[in-house]
């Protein structure tokens, strides 16, 4: 079946370095992509989104890149901080799909 | 604006019992979705409601049901609980504008079935 997946289950990064989290998706009909951050004991928190008619979108310290040719999504976090330690999920849906399909998640650990 | 709220936050039940979980969406949001999160299966879609109507349903048995009220608050019910139903149940709300929408999640209800 169609699914959204992350390339690596874990990522360890030095504080202050940039982080890159990758996600591959297989549903070519996906129109909308979201990155969520989930800290222990909390629900997923919206970070940034991007629509299929865009290649790049920037937020505060975060950038999402979308490559529709290879069905790849990435989240870049600049100057990673200890508070960025969490599990990061990519999710996607299609227009009028009314549901999100999530990848397995990448656990990011920031080293001091 | 207050975020999505879910009650209760924690729940312990035994096999065979039933449980009802509640979700209050962000004010003004009319779409409510439910997800189950487990270590083995990750985040899986249960169902979505808009204006008291179920618009989509995931691949879960009929023991899982939900409803939405006129004030957009939603409940989900699980009957005849099984050990495998132990999970974090997440509710998300969205404004459902334009066909694609950002879903904002609540803190979840952690259900343990013994």
Coordinates of N, CA and C in Angstrom, one line a residue:
Chain A
X1 N 0.8 -1.2 0.0 CA 0.0 0.0 0.0 C 0.8 1.3 0.0
X2 N 0.2 2.4 -0.1 CA 1.0 3.7 -0.2 C 1.4 4.0 1.3
X3 N 2.5 4.6 1.4 CA 3.0 5.0 2.7 C 4.0 6.1 2.7
X4 N 4.2 6.7 3.8 CA 5.2 7.7 3.9 C 6.3 7.2 4.9
X5 N 7.5 7.3 4.5 CA 8.5 6.7 5.4 C 9.7 7.6 5.5
X6 N 10.4 7.5 6.7 CA 11.6 8.2 7.0 C 12.8 7.3 6.7
X7 N 13.9 7.9 6.2 CA 15.1 7.1 5.9 C 15.8 6.5 7.1
X8 N 15.9 7.3 8.2 CA 16.7 6.9 9.3 C 15.9 6.9 10.6
X9 N 15.9 5.9 11.4 CA 15.1 5.9 12.7 C 15.7 6.8 13.7
X10 N 17.0 7.0 13.7 CA 17.7 7.9 14.7 C 18.7 8.8 14.1
X11 N 18.9 9.9 14.7 CA 19.9 10.9 14.3 C 20.5 11.6 15.5
X12 N 21.8 11.5 15.6 CA 22.5 12.2 16.7 C 23.2 13.4 16.1
X13 N 23.1 14.6 16.7 CA 23.6 15.8 16.1 C 24.3 16.6 17.3
X14 N 25.4 17.3 17.0 CA 26.0 18.1 17.9 C 25.3 19.4 18.0
X15 N 25.1 19.9 19.2 CA 24.5 21.2 19.4 C 25.1 22.3 18.6
X16 N 24.3 23.1 17.9 CA 24.9 24.1 17.1 C 25.0 23.7 15.6
X17 N 25.1 22.4 15.4 CA 25.2 22.0 14.0 C 23.8 22.0 13.3
X18 N 23.8 21.8 12.0 CA 22.5 21.7 11.3 C 22.1 20.3 11.2
X19 N 20.8 20.1 11.3 CA 20.2 18.7 11.2 C 19.4 18.6 9.9
X20 N 19.5 17.4 9.3 CA 18.7 17.1 8.1 C 18.0 15.8 8.3
X21 N 16.7 15.8 8.3 CA 15.8 14.7 8.5 C 15.1 14.4 7.1
X22 N 15.2 13.1 6.7 CA 14.7 12.8 5.4 C 13.4 11.9 5.5
X23 N 12.6 12.0 4.4 CA 11.4 11.3 4.3 C 11.1 10.9 2.9
X24 N 10.8 9.7 2.6 CA 10.4 9.3 1.3 C 8.9 9.0 1.3
X25 N 8.2 9.4 0.2 CA 6.8 9.0 0.2 C 6.5 8.3 -1.2
X26 N 5.5 7.6 -1.2 CA 5.2 6.8 -2.4 C 3.9 7.1 -3.1
X27 N 3.1 7.9 -2.4 CA 1.8 8.3 -3.1 C 2.0 9.5 -3.9
X28 N 2.0 9.3 -5.2 CA 2.2 10.4 -6.2 C 1.0 11.4 -6.2
X29 N -0.1 11.0 -5.6 CA -1.3 11.9 -5.5 C -1.2 12.8 -4.3
X30 N -0.2 12.6 -3.5 CA -0.1 13.5 -2.3 C 0.1 14.9 -2.7
X31 N -0.7 15.7 -1.9 CA -0.7 17.2 -2.3 C -0.2 18.1 -1.2
X32 N -0.1 17.5 0.0 CA 0.2 18.4 1.1 C 1.1 17.6 2.1
X33 N 2.1 18.2 2.6 CA 3.1 17.5 3.4 C 3.4 18.4 4.6
X34 N 3.5 17.7 5.8 CA 3.6 18.4 7.0 C 4.8 17.7 7.8
X35 N 5.5 18.5 8.6 CA 6.4 17.9 9.5 C 5.9 18.2 10.9
X36 N 6.0 17.2 11.8 CA 5.6 17.3 13.1 C 6.7 16.9 14.0
X37 N 6.7 17.5 15.2 CA 7.7 17.2 16.3 C 6.9 16.7 17.5
X38 N 7.4 15.5 18.0 CA 6.7 15.0 19.2 C 7.7 14.8 20.3
X39 N 7.5 15.5 21.4 CA 8.3 15.3 22.6 C 7.6 14.3 23.5
X40 N 8.4 13.7 24.3 CA 8.0 12.6 25.2 C 6.8 13.1 26.0
X41 N 5.7 12.3 26.0 CA 4.5 12.6 26.7 C 3.6 13.6 26.1
X42 N 3.9 14.1 24.9 CA 3.1 15.1 24.3 C 2.5 14.6 22.9
X43 N 1.6 15.3 22.4 CA 1.1 15.1 21.1 C 2.0 15.7 20.1
X44 N 1.9 15.3 18.8 CA 2.7 15.9 17.7 C 2.4 17.4 17.6
X45 N 3.5 18.1 17.4 CA 3.4 19.6 17.3 C 3.7 20.0 15.9
X46 N 2.9 20.8 15.3 CA 3.1 21.2 13.9 C 4.4 22.1 13.8
X47 N 5.2 21.8 12.8 CA 6.5 22.5 12.6 C 6.3 23.4 11.4
X48 N 6.1 22.7 10.3 CA 6.1 23.4 9.0 C 5.4 22.6 8.0
X49 N 4.8 23.2 7.0 CA 4.1 22.4 5.9 C 4.5 22.9 4.6
X50 N 4.2 22.2 3.5 CA 4.5 22.6 2.2 C 3.5 21.9 1.2
X51 N 3.1 22.6 0.2 CA 2.1 22.1 -0.7 C 2.9 21.6 -2.0
X52 N 2.3 20.8 -2.7 CA 3.0 20.1 -3.8 C 3.4 21.1 -5.0
X53 N 2.8 22.3 -5.0 CA 3.2 23.2 -6.0 C 4.4 24.1 -5.6
X54 N 5.0 23.7 -4.5 CA 6.2 24.4 -4.0 C 7.4 23.4 -3.9
X55 N 8.6 23.9 -3.9 CA 9.8 23.1 -3.8 C 10.5 23.3 -2.4
X56 N 10.2 24.5 -1.9 CA 10.9 24.9 -0.6 C 10.1 25.8 0.2
X57 N 10.2 25.7 1.5 CA 9.5 26.6 2.3 C 10.3 26.8 3.6
X58 N 10.4 28.1 4.0 CA 11.3 28.3 5.2 C 10.4 28.9 6.4
X59 N 10.8 28.4 7.6 CA 10.2 28.9 8.8 C 11.3 29.5 9.7
X60 N 11.0 29.5 10.9 CA 12.0 30.0 11.9 C 13.0 28.8 12.2
X61 N 14.2 28.9 11.7 CA 15.2 27.9 11.9 C 15.0 26.6 11.1
X62 N 13.8 26.5 10.5 CA 13.5 25.2 9.8 C 13.2 25.5 8.3
X63 N 13.6 24.6 7.5 CA 13.3 24.6 6.0 C 12.8 23.2 5.6
X64 N 11.8 23.2 4.8 CA 11.3 22.0 4.2 C 11.6 22.0 2.7
X65 N 12.1 20.9 2.2 CA 12.4 20.8 0.8 C 11.6 19.6 0.2
X66 N 11.0 19.8 -0.9 CA 10.1 18.8 -1.5 C 10.7 18.5 -2.9
X67 N 11.0 17.3 -3.2 CA 11.4 16.9 -4.5 C 10.4 15.9 -5.0
X68 N 9.5 16.3 -5.9 CA 8.4 15.5 -6.3 C 8.9 14.5 -7.3
X69 N 10.0 14.7 -8.0 CA 10.5 13.8 -9.0 C 10.9 12.5 -8.4
X70 N 11.6 12.6 -7.2 CA 12.0 11.3 -6.5 C 11.1 11.1 -5.3
X71 N 10.1 11.9 -5.1 CA 9.2 11.7 -4.0 C 9.9 11.7 -2.6
X72 N 10.6 12.8 -2.4 CA 11.4 13.0 -1.3 C 11.1 14.3 -0.6
X73 N 11.1 14.2 0.7 CA 10.8 15.4 1.6 C 11.9 15.5 2.6
X74 N 12.4 16.6 2.9 CA 13.4 16.8 4.0 C 13.1 18.0 4.9
X75 N 13.5 17.8 6.1 CA 13.4 18.9 7.1 C 14.8 19.3 7.5
X76 N 15.2 20.6 7.4 CA 16.5 21.0 7.8 C 16.2 21.9 9.0
X77 N 17.0 21.7 10.1 CA 17.0 22.5 11.3 C 18.3 23.2 11.4
X78 N 18.3 24.5 11.5 CA 19.5 25.2 11.6 C 19.9 25.4 13.1
X79 N 21.2 25.3 13.3 CA 21.7 25.6 14.7 C 20.9 24.8 15.7
X80 N 21.0 23.5 15.6 CA 20.2 22.6 16.4 C 20.5 22.9 17.9
X81 N 19.4 22.9 18.7 CA 19.4 23.2 20.1 C 19.0 22.0 20.9
X82 N 19.3 21.9 22.2 CA 18.9 20.8 23.0 C 17.3 20.6 23.0
X83 N 16.6 21.7 22.9 CA 15.2 21.6 22.8 C 14.6 21.0 21.6
X84 N 15.5 20.8 20.6 CA 15.1 20.1 19.3 C 15.1 18.6 19.5
X85 N 15.6 18.1 20.6 CA 15.5 16.7 20.8 C 14.1 16.2 20.9
X86 N 13.7 15.3 20.0 CA 12.3 14.8 19.9 C 12.2 13.8 18.7
X87 N 11.1 13.3 18.5 CA 10.8 12.4 17.4 C 10.1 13.3 16.3
X88 N 10.6 13.2 15.1 CA 10.1 14.0 14.0 C 9.4 13.1 13.0
X89 N 8.2 13.5 12.7 CA 7.4 12.7 11.7 C 7.1 13.6 10.5
X90 N 7.1 12.9 9.3 CA 6.6 13.6 8.1 C 5.2 12.9 7.9
X91 N 4.3 13.7 7.4 CA 2.9 13.2 7.1 C 2.5 13.8 5.8
X92 N 1.6 13.1 5.2 CA 1.1 13.6 3.9 C -0.4 13.3 3.7
X93 N -1.1 14.1 2.9 CA -2.4 13.8 2.5 C -2.7 14.3 1.1
X94 N -3.8 13.9 0.6 CA -4.2 14.4 -0.7 C -5.4 15.3 -0.5
X95 N -5.7 16.0 -1.5 CA -6.9 16.9 -1.4 C -8.1 16.1 -1.2
X96 N -8.9 16.5 -0.2 CA -10.2 15.8 0.2 C -10.0 14.4 0.6
X97 N -8.8 14.1 1.2 CA -8.5 12.8 1.7 C -8.9 12.7 3.1
X98 N -8.9 13.9 3.8 CA -9.4 14.0 5.2 C -8.6 13.1 6.2
X99 N -7.4 12.7 5.8 CA -6.6 11.9 6.8 C -5.1 12.2 6.5
X100 N -4.3 12.0 7.5 CA -2.9 12.1 7.4 C -2.3 10.7 7.4
X101 N -1.3 10.5 6.5 CA -0.5 9.2 6.6 C 0.9 9.6 7.1
X102 N 1.3 8.9 8.1 CA 2.5 9.3 8.8 C 3.7 8.3 8.5
X103 N 4.9 8.8 8.5 CA 6.0 8.0 8.4 C 6.3 7.4 9.8
X104 N 7.4 6.6 9.9 CA 7.7 5.9 11.1 C 8.3 6.8 12.2
X105 N 8.9 7.9 11.7 CA 9.5 8.9 12.7 C 11.0 8.7 12.8
X106 N 11.7 9.8 13.0 CA 13.1 9.9 13.3 C 13.4 10.5 14.7
X107 N 14.1 9.8 15.5 CA 14.4 10.3 16.8 C 15.7 11.1 16.7
X108 N 15.6 12.4 17.1 CA 16.8 13.3 17.0 C 17.3 13.5 18.4
X109 N 18.5 13.2 18.6 CA 19.2 13.5 19.9 C 20.3 14.5 19.7
X110 N 20.2 15.6 20.5 CA 21.2 16.6 20.4 C 22.2 16.5 21.5
X111 N 23.5 16.4 21.1 CA 24.6 16.2 22.0 C 25.1 17.6 22.4
X112 N 25.4 17.7 23.7 CA 25.9 19.0 24.2 C 27.3 19.2 23.9
Chain B
X1 N -5.6 31.3 21.5 CA -6.6 30.3 21.4 C -6.2 29.1 22.2
X2 N -7.1 28.4 22.9 CA -6.8 27.2 23.5 C -6.6 26.1 22.5
X3 N -5.7 25.2 22.8 CA -5.4 24.1 21.9 C -6.4 23.0 22.0
X4 N -6.1 21.9 21.4 CA -7.0 20.7 21.4 C -6.9 20.1 22.8
X5 N -8.0 19.8 23.4 CA -8.0 19.1 24.7 C -8.6 17.8 24.6
X6 N -8.0 16.9 25.4 CA -8.5 15.5 25.4 C -8.6 15.0 26.9
X7 N -9.7 14.3 27.1 CA -9.9 13.7 28.5 C -10.4 12.3 28.3
X8 N -10.0 11.4 29.3 CA -9.0 11.7 30.3 C -7.6 11.6 29.7
X9 N -6.6 11.9 30.4 CA -5.2 11.8 29.9 C -4.7 10.4 30.0
X10 N -5.1 9.7 31.1 CA -4.6 8.4 31.3 C -5.8 7.5 31.7
X11 N -5.8 6.3 31.3 CA -6.9 5.4 31.6 C -6.3 3.9 31.7
X12 N -6.8 3.2 32.6 CA -6.5 1.8 32.7 C -7.8 1.0 32.7
X13 N -7.9 0.0 31.8 CA -9.0 -0.8 31.7 C -8.6 -2.3 31.6
X14 N -9.6 -3.1 31.8 CA -9.3 -4.6 31.6 C -9.9 -5.1 30.4
X15 N -9.4 -6.2 29.9 CA -9.9 -6.8 28.7 C -11.4 -7.0 28.8
X16 N -12.1 -6.8 27.7 CA -13.5 -7.0 27.6 C -14.4 -5.7 28.0
X17 N -13.7 -4.8 28.6 CA -14.4 -3.6 29.0 C -14.5 -2.6 27.8
X18 N -15.2 -1.6 27.9 CA -15.3 -0.6 26.9 C -14.8 0.8 27.4
X19 N -14.5 1.7 26.5 CA -13.9 3.0 27.0 C -14.4 4.0 26.0
X20 N -14.6 5.2 26.6 CA -15.0 6.4 25.8 C -14.0 7.5 26.0
X21 N -13.4 8.0 25.0 CA -12.5 9.1 25.0 C -13.1 10.4 24.4
X22 N -12.7 11.5 25.0 CA -13.3 12.8 24.6 C -12.3 13.7 24.0
X23 N -12.7 14.5 23.0 CA -11.8 15.5 22.4 C -12.6 16.8 22.2
X24 N -12.0 17.9 22.6 CA -12.5 19.2 22.3 C -11.6 19.9 21.3
X25 N -12.1 20.3 20.1 CA -11.2 20.9 19.1 C -10.9 22.3 19.4
X26 N -9.9 22.9 18.7 CA -9.6 24.3 18.8 C -10.9 25.1 18.4
X27 N -11.2 26.1 19.1 CA -12.4 26.9 18.8 C -12.4 27.3 17.3
X28 N -13.5 27.1 16.7 CA -13.7 27.4 15.3 C -13.4 26.3 14.3
X29 N -12.7 25.2 14.8 CA -12.4 24.1 14.0 C -13.6 23.1 13.9
X30 N -13.9 22.7 12.7 CA -15.1 21.8 12.6 C -14.7 20.4 12.2
X31 N -13.4 20.2 11.9 CA -13.0 18.8 11.6 C -12.2 18.2 12.8
X32 N -12.5 17.0 13.1 CA -11.8 16.3 14.2 C -11.4 14.9 13.7
X33 N -10.2 14.6 13.9 CA -9.6 13.3 13.5 C -9.1 12.6 14.7
X34 N -9.1 11.3 14.6 CA -8.5 10.4 15.7 C -7.4 9.5 15.1
X35 N -6.4 9.4 15.9 CA -5.3 8.5 15.5 C -4.9 7.6 16.7
X36 N -4.4 6.5 16.3 CA -3.8 5.6 17.4 C -2.3 5.5 17.2
X37 N -1.6 5.7 18.3 CA -0.1 5.6 18.2 C 0.4 4.5 19.1
X38 N 1.1 3.6 18.5 CA 1.8 2.5 19.2 C 3.2 2.4 18.7
X39 N 4.1 1.8 19.6 CA 5.5 1.7 19.2 C 5.7 0.8 17.9
X40 N 4.8 -0.2 17.8 CA 5.0 -1.1 16.7 C 4.4 -0.6 15.4
X41 N 3.2 0.1 15.4 CA 2.5 0.5 14.2 C 2.6 2.0 13.9
X42 N 3.2 2.7 14.9 CA 3.3 4.2 14.6 C 2.0 4.9 14.7
X43 N 1.8 5.9 14.0 CA 0.6 6.7 14.0 C -0.4 6.2 12.9
X44 N -1.5 5.8 13.3 CA -2.5 5.2 12.3 C -3.8 6.0 12.4
X45 N -4.4 6.3 11.3 CA -5.6 7.0 11.2 C -6.8 6.1 11.6
X46 N -7.7 6.6 12.4 CA -8.9 5.9 12.8 C -10.1 6.4 12.1
X47 N -10.4 7.7 12.2 CA -11.6 8.3 11.5 C -11.5 9.8 11.6
X48 N -12.3 10.4 10.7 CA -12.4 11.9 10.7 C -13.9 12.3 10.6
X49 N -14.2 13.3 11.4 CA -15.6 13.9 11.4 C -15.6 15.3 11.0
X50 N -16.6 15.7 10.3 CA -16.8 17.1 10.0 C -18.4 17.3 10.0
X51 N -18.8 18.4 10.8 CA -20.2 18.6 10.9 C -21.0 17.4 11.2
X52 N -20.5 16.6 12.2 CA -21.2 15.5 12.7 C -21.3 14.3 11.7
X53 N -20.5 14.4 10.6 CA -20.5 13.3 9.6 C -19.1 12.7 9.5
X54 N -19.1 11.4 9.5 CA -17.8 10.7 9.3 C -17.4 10.8 7.8
X55 N -16.3 11.4 7.5 CA -15.9 11.6 6.1 C -14.9 10.5 5.6
X56 N -14.1 10.0 6.6 CA -13.2 9.0 6.2 C -12.9 8.0 7.4
X57 N -12.6 6.8 7.1 CA -12.4 5.8 8.2 C -11.1 5.0 7.9
X58 N -10.3 4.7 8.8 CA -9.1 3.9 8.7 C -9.5 2.4 8.8
X59 N -8.5 1.6 8.7 CA -8.6 0.1 8.7 C -8.6 -0.4 10.1
X60 N -9.6 -0.1 10.9 CA -9.7 -0.6 12.2 C -11.0 -1.4 12.3
X61 N -11.1 -2.4 13.3 CA -12.3 -3.2 13.4 C -13.5 -2.3 13.9
X62 N -14.7 -2.9 13.8 CA -15.9 -2.2 14.1 C -16.0 -1.9 15.6
X63 N -15.1 -2.5 16.4 CA -15.1 -2.1 17.8 C -14.7 -0.7 18.1
X64 N -14.1 -0.1 17.1 CA -13.7 1.3 17.2 C -14.8 2.2 16.5
X65 N -15.3 3.1 17.3 CA -16.4 3.9 16.7 C -16.2 5.4 17.2
X66 N -16.8 6.3 16.6 CA -16.7 7.7 17.0 C -18.0 8.4 16.7
X67 N -18.0 9.6 17.2 CA -19.1 10.5 16.8 C -18.7 12.0 17.1
X68 N -19.4 12.9 16.5 CA -19.1 14.3 16.7 C -20.4 15.0 17.0
X69 N -20.3 15.9 17.9 CA -21.5 16.6 18.3 C -21.6 18.0 17.6
X70 N -22.8 18.6 17.7 CA -23.0 19.9 17.0 C -22.0 21.0 17.4
X71 N -21.4 20.9 18.5 CA -20.4 21.9 18.9 C -19.0 21.5 18.5
X72 N -18.9 20.5 17.7 CA -17.7 19.9 17.1 C -16.9 19.1 18.0
X73 N -17.3 19.0 19.3 CA -16.6 18.1 20.2 C -16.8 16.6 19.7
X74 N -15.9 15.8 20.0 CA -15.9 14.4 19.5 C -15.6 13.4 20.6
X75 N -16.2 12.3 20.4 CA -15.8 11.1 21.3 C -15.5 9.9 20.4
X76 N -14.6 9.1 20.9 CA -14.4 7.8 20.3 C -14.6 6.7 21.4
X77 N -15.1 5.6 20.9 CA -15.5 4.5 21.8 C -14.8 3.2 21.3
X78 N -14.2 2.5 22.2 CA -13.7 1.2 21.9 C -14.4 0.2 22.8
X79 N -15.0 -0.8 22.1 CA -15.8 -1.8 22.9 C -14.9 -3.1 23.0
X80 N -15.3 -3.9 23.9 CA -14.6 -5.2 24.0 C -13.1 -5.1 23.9
X81 N -12.5 -4.4 24.8 CA -11.1 -4.0 24.8 C -10.2 -5.3 24.7
X82 N -9.2 -5.2 23.9 CA -8.1 -6.2 23.8 C -6.8 -5.6 24.3
X83 N -5.9 -6.5 24.6 CA -4.6 -6.0 25.1 C -3.9 -5.2 24.1
X84 N -4.1 -5.5 22.8 CA -3.5 -4.7 21.7 C -4.0 -3.4 21.5
X85 N -5.1 -3.0 22.2 CA -5.7 -1.7 22.1 C -4.9 -0.7 23.0
X86 N -4.0 -1.2 23.8 CA -3.2 -0.3 24.6 C -2.4 0.6 23.7
X87 N -2.5 1.9 23.8 CA -1.9 2.9 22.9 C -2.2 4.3 23.4
X88 N -1.5 5.2 22.7 CA -1.8 6.6 22.9 C -2.8 7.0 21.8
X89 N -4.0 7.5 22.2 CA -5.0 7.9 21.3 C -5.0 9.4 21.1
X90 N -4.7 9.9 19.9 CA -4.6 11.3 19.6 C -5.8 11.8 18.8
X91 N -6.1 13.0 19.2 CA -7.2 13.7 18.5 C -6.5 14.9 17.9
X92 N -7.0 15.2 16.7 CA -6.5 16.4 16.0 C -7.6 17.2 15.4
X93 N -7.5 18.5 15.4 CA -8.6 19.3 14.7 C -8.0 20.2 13.7
X94 N -8.9 20.6 12.7 CA -8.5 21.4 11.7 C -9.7 22.3 11.2
X95 N -9.4 23.3 10.5 CA -10.4 24.2 10.0 C -11.1 23.7 8.8
X96 N -10.5 22.7 8.1 CA -11.1 22.0 6.9 C -11.5 23.1 5.9
X97 N -10.5 23.9 5.5 CA -10.7 24.9 4.5 C -9.8 24.6 3.3
X98 N -10.4 24.6 2.1 CA -9.6 24.4 0.9 C -9.2 23.0 0.6
X99 N -9.8 22.0 1.2 CA -9.5 20.6 0.8 C -8.2 20.1 1.5
X100 N -7.2 20.8 1.7 CA -6.1 20.3 2.5 C -5.9 21.2 3.7
X101 N -5.6 20.7 4.8 CA -5.6 21.4 6.0 C -4.6 20.9 7.0
X102 N -4.1 21.8 7.8 CA -3.2 21.5 8.9 C -4.0 21.0 10.1
X103 N -3.5 19.8 10.6 CA -4.2 19.3 11.7 C -3.3 19.6 13.0
X104 N -4.0 20.0 14.0 CA -3.3 20.3 15.3 C -3.7 19.3 16.3
X105 N -2.7 18.7 17.0 CA -3.0 17.6 17.8 C -3.1 18.0 19.3
X106 N -3.9 17.2 20.0 CA -4.0 17.3 21.4 C -2.9 16.5 22.1
X107 N -2.9 16.4 23.4 CA -1.8 15.7 24.1 C -2.0 14.2 24.1
X108 N -3.2 13.8 23.8 CA -3.5 12.3 23.7 C -4.1 11.8 25.0
X109 N -4.7 10.6 24.9 CA -5.1 9.8 26.0 C -4.3 8.5 26.0
X110 N -3.6 8.2 27.1 CA -2.9 7.0 27.1 C -3.7 5.9 27.7
X111 N -4.1 4.9 27.0 CA -4.9 3.8 27.4 C -4.1 2.6 27.6
X112 N -4.2 2.0 28.8 CA -3.6 0.7 29.1 C -4.6 -0.3 29.4
X113 N -4.6 -1.4 28.6 CA -5.5 -2.5 28.8 C -4.8 -3.7 29.4
X114 N -5.3 -4.1 30.6 CA -4.7 -5.2 31.4 C -5.5 -6.5 31.2

